[in-house]
XYZ file of C-alpha atoms in Angstrom:
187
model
C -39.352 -96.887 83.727
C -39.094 -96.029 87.247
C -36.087 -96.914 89.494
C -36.097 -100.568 91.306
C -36.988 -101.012 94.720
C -34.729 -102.742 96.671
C -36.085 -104.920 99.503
C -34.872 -107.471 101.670
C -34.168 -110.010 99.446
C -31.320 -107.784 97.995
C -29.696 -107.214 101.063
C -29.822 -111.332 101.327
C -28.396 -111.628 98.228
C -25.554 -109.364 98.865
C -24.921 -111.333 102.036
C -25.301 -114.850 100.121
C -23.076 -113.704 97.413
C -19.983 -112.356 99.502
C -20.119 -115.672 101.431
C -19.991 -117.930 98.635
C -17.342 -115.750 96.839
C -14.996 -115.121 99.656
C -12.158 -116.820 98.845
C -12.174 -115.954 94.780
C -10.098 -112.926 93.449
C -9.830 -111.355 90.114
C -7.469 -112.633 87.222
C -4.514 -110.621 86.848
C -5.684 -108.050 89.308
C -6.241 -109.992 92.543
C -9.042 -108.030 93.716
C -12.127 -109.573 95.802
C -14.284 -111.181 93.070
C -17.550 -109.262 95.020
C -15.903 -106.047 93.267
C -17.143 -107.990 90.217
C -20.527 -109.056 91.065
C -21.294 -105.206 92.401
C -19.883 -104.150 89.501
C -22.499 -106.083 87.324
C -25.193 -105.569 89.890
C -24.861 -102.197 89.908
C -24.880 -101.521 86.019
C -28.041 -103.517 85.855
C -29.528 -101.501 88.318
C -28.175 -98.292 86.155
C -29.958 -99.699 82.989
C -33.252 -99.906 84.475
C -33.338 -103.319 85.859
C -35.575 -105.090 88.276
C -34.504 -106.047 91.673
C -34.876 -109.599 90.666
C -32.483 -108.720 87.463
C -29.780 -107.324 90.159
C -29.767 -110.443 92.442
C -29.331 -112.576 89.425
C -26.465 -109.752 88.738
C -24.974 -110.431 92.502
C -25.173 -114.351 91.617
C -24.208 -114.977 87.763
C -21.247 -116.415 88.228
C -22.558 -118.977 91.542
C -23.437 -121.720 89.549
C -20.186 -121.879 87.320
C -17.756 -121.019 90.127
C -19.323 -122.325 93.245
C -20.985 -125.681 92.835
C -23.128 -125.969 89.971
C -26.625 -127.972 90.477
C -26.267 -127.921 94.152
C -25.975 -124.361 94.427
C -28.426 -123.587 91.708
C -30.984 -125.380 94.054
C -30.194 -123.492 96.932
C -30.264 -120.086 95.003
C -33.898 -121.275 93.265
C -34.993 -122.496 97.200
C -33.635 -118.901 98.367
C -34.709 -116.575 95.812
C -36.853 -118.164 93.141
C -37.162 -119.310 89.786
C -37.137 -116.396 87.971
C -33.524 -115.544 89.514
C -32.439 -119.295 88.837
C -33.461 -118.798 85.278
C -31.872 -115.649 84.655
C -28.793 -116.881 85.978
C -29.120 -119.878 83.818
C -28.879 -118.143 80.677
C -25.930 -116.320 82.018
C -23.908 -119.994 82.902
C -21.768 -121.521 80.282
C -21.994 -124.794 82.008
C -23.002 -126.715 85.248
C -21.868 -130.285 85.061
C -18.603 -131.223 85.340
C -16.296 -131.582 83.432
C -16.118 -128.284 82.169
C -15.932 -128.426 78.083
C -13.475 -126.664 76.014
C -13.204 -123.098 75.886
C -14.474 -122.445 72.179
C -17.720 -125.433 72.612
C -18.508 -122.912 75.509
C -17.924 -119.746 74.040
C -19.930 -120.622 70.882
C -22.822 -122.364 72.853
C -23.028 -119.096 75.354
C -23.330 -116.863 71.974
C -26.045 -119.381 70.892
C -28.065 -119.669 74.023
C -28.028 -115.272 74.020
C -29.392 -114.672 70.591
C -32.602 -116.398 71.598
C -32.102 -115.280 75.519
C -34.330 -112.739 77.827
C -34.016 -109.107 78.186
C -33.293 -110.058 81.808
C -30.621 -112.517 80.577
C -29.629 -110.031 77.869
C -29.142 -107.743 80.299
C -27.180 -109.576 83.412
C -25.139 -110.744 80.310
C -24.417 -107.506 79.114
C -23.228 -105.715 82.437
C -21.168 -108.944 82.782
C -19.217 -108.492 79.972
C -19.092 -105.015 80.211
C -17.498 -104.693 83.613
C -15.150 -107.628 82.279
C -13.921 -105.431 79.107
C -13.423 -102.431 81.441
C -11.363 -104.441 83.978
C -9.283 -105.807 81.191
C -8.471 -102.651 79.812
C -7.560 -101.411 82.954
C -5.640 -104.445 83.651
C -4.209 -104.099 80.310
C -3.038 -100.555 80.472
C -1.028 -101.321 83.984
C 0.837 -103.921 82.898
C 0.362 -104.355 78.691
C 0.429 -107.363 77.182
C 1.321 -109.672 79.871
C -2.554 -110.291 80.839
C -3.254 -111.758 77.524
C -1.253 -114.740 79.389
C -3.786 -115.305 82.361
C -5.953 -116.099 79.497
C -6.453 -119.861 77.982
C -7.531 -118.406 75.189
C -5.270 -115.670 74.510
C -5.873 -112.459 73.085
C -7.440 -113.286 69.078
C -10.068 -115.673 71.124
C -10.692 -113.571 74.168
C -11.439 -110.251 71.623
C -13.543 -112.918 69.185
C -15.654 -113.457 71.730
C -16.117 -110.463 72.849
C -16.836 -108.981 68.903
C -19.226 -111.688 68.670
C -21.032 -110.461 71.986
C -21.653 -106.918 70.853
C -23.072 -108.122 67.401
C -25.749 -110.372 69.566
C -26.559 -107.657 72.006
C -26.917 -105.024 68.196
C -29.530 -107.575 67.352
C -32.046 -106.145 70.341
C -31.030 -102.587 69.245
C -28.307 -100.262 70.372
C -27.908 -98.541 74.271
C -25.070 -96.482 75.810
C -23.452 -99.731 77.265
C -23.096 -102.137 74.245
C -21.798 -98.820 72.433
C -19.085 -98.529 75.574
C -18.786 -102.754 75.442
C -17.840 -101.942 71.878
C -15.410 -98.704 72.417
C -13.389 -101.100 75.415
C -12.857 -103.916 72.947
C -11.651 -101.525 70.050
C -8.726 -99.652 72.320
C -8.121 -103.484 73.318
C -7.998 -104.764 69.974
């Protein structure tokens, strides 16, 4: 598979994301939340992804943290459906009021079992740039983090176990193996 061309529309998306982002940090760590959405964009790009794939990388988290149907318009207006669906199956929710933590967590397993590769893979450099944050987080400062968390630790690492066996379903790669090393030295 050869490498993605980036184009324009990246550079937009970069742009779009920073702007709609810029006043979010990073639990426990306080760092610009862009770090994040690099983060993922960039390991998408490192797994072979398409440039479509990387925007939706730049933008997983818009829908859920910025605005919800509103925003999920303007992304689908800006960048196009297959974007807005790929980001879809990356959002736990959209409408207000936000459910409970463990109706979310088990409906985002749900919705990834019968998800994408695209999805599969936004999801995956997601939750793998989460797990490494959190273990750096977690070898700073120990078990204080666990606090920042509604769910606490059991729940947090439940979810995350849960993850890698849905991502083992579509075969094994380097990063669900490195998902799954993070959330052992965590556990």
């Amino acid at each position: 598979m050869g490498a993605a061309k980036l184009t324009e529309r990246f550079e937009a998306a970069l742009v779009y994301a920073n702007r709609l982002h810029a006043n979010q940090t990073r639990k426990v760590s306080g760092i610009p939340y862009i770090s994040h959405l690099l983060s993922v964009a960039a390991l998408v790009l490192e797994m072979g992804g398409s440039e479509e794939e990387a925007i939706a990388a730049l933008l997983h988290d818009s829908i859920e943290d910025q605005g919800g149907k509103p925003i999920r318009e303007d992304i689908r207006q800006r960048f196009g459906e297959t974007v807005v669906a790929i980001i879809d199956g990356c959002t736990e929710w959209d409408t207000p009021p936000k459910p409970p933590w463990q109706e979310r967590k088990n409906r985002y397993i749900e919705k990834l079992r019968h998800a994408s590769p695209s999805v599969r893979r936004v999801s995956l450099a997601d939750k793998l740039h989460n797990a490494r944050s959190l273990l750096a987080d977690w070898r700073q400062m120990g078990d204080v983090i666990w606090t920042e968390f509604s769910s606490g630790k059991e729940k947090t690492l439940w979810f995350y176990q849960s993850l890698v066996q849905v991502y083992r379903e579509t075969g094994s790669d380097v990063m669900i193996e490195e998902l799954e090393r993070v959330i052992s030295q965590l556990s």
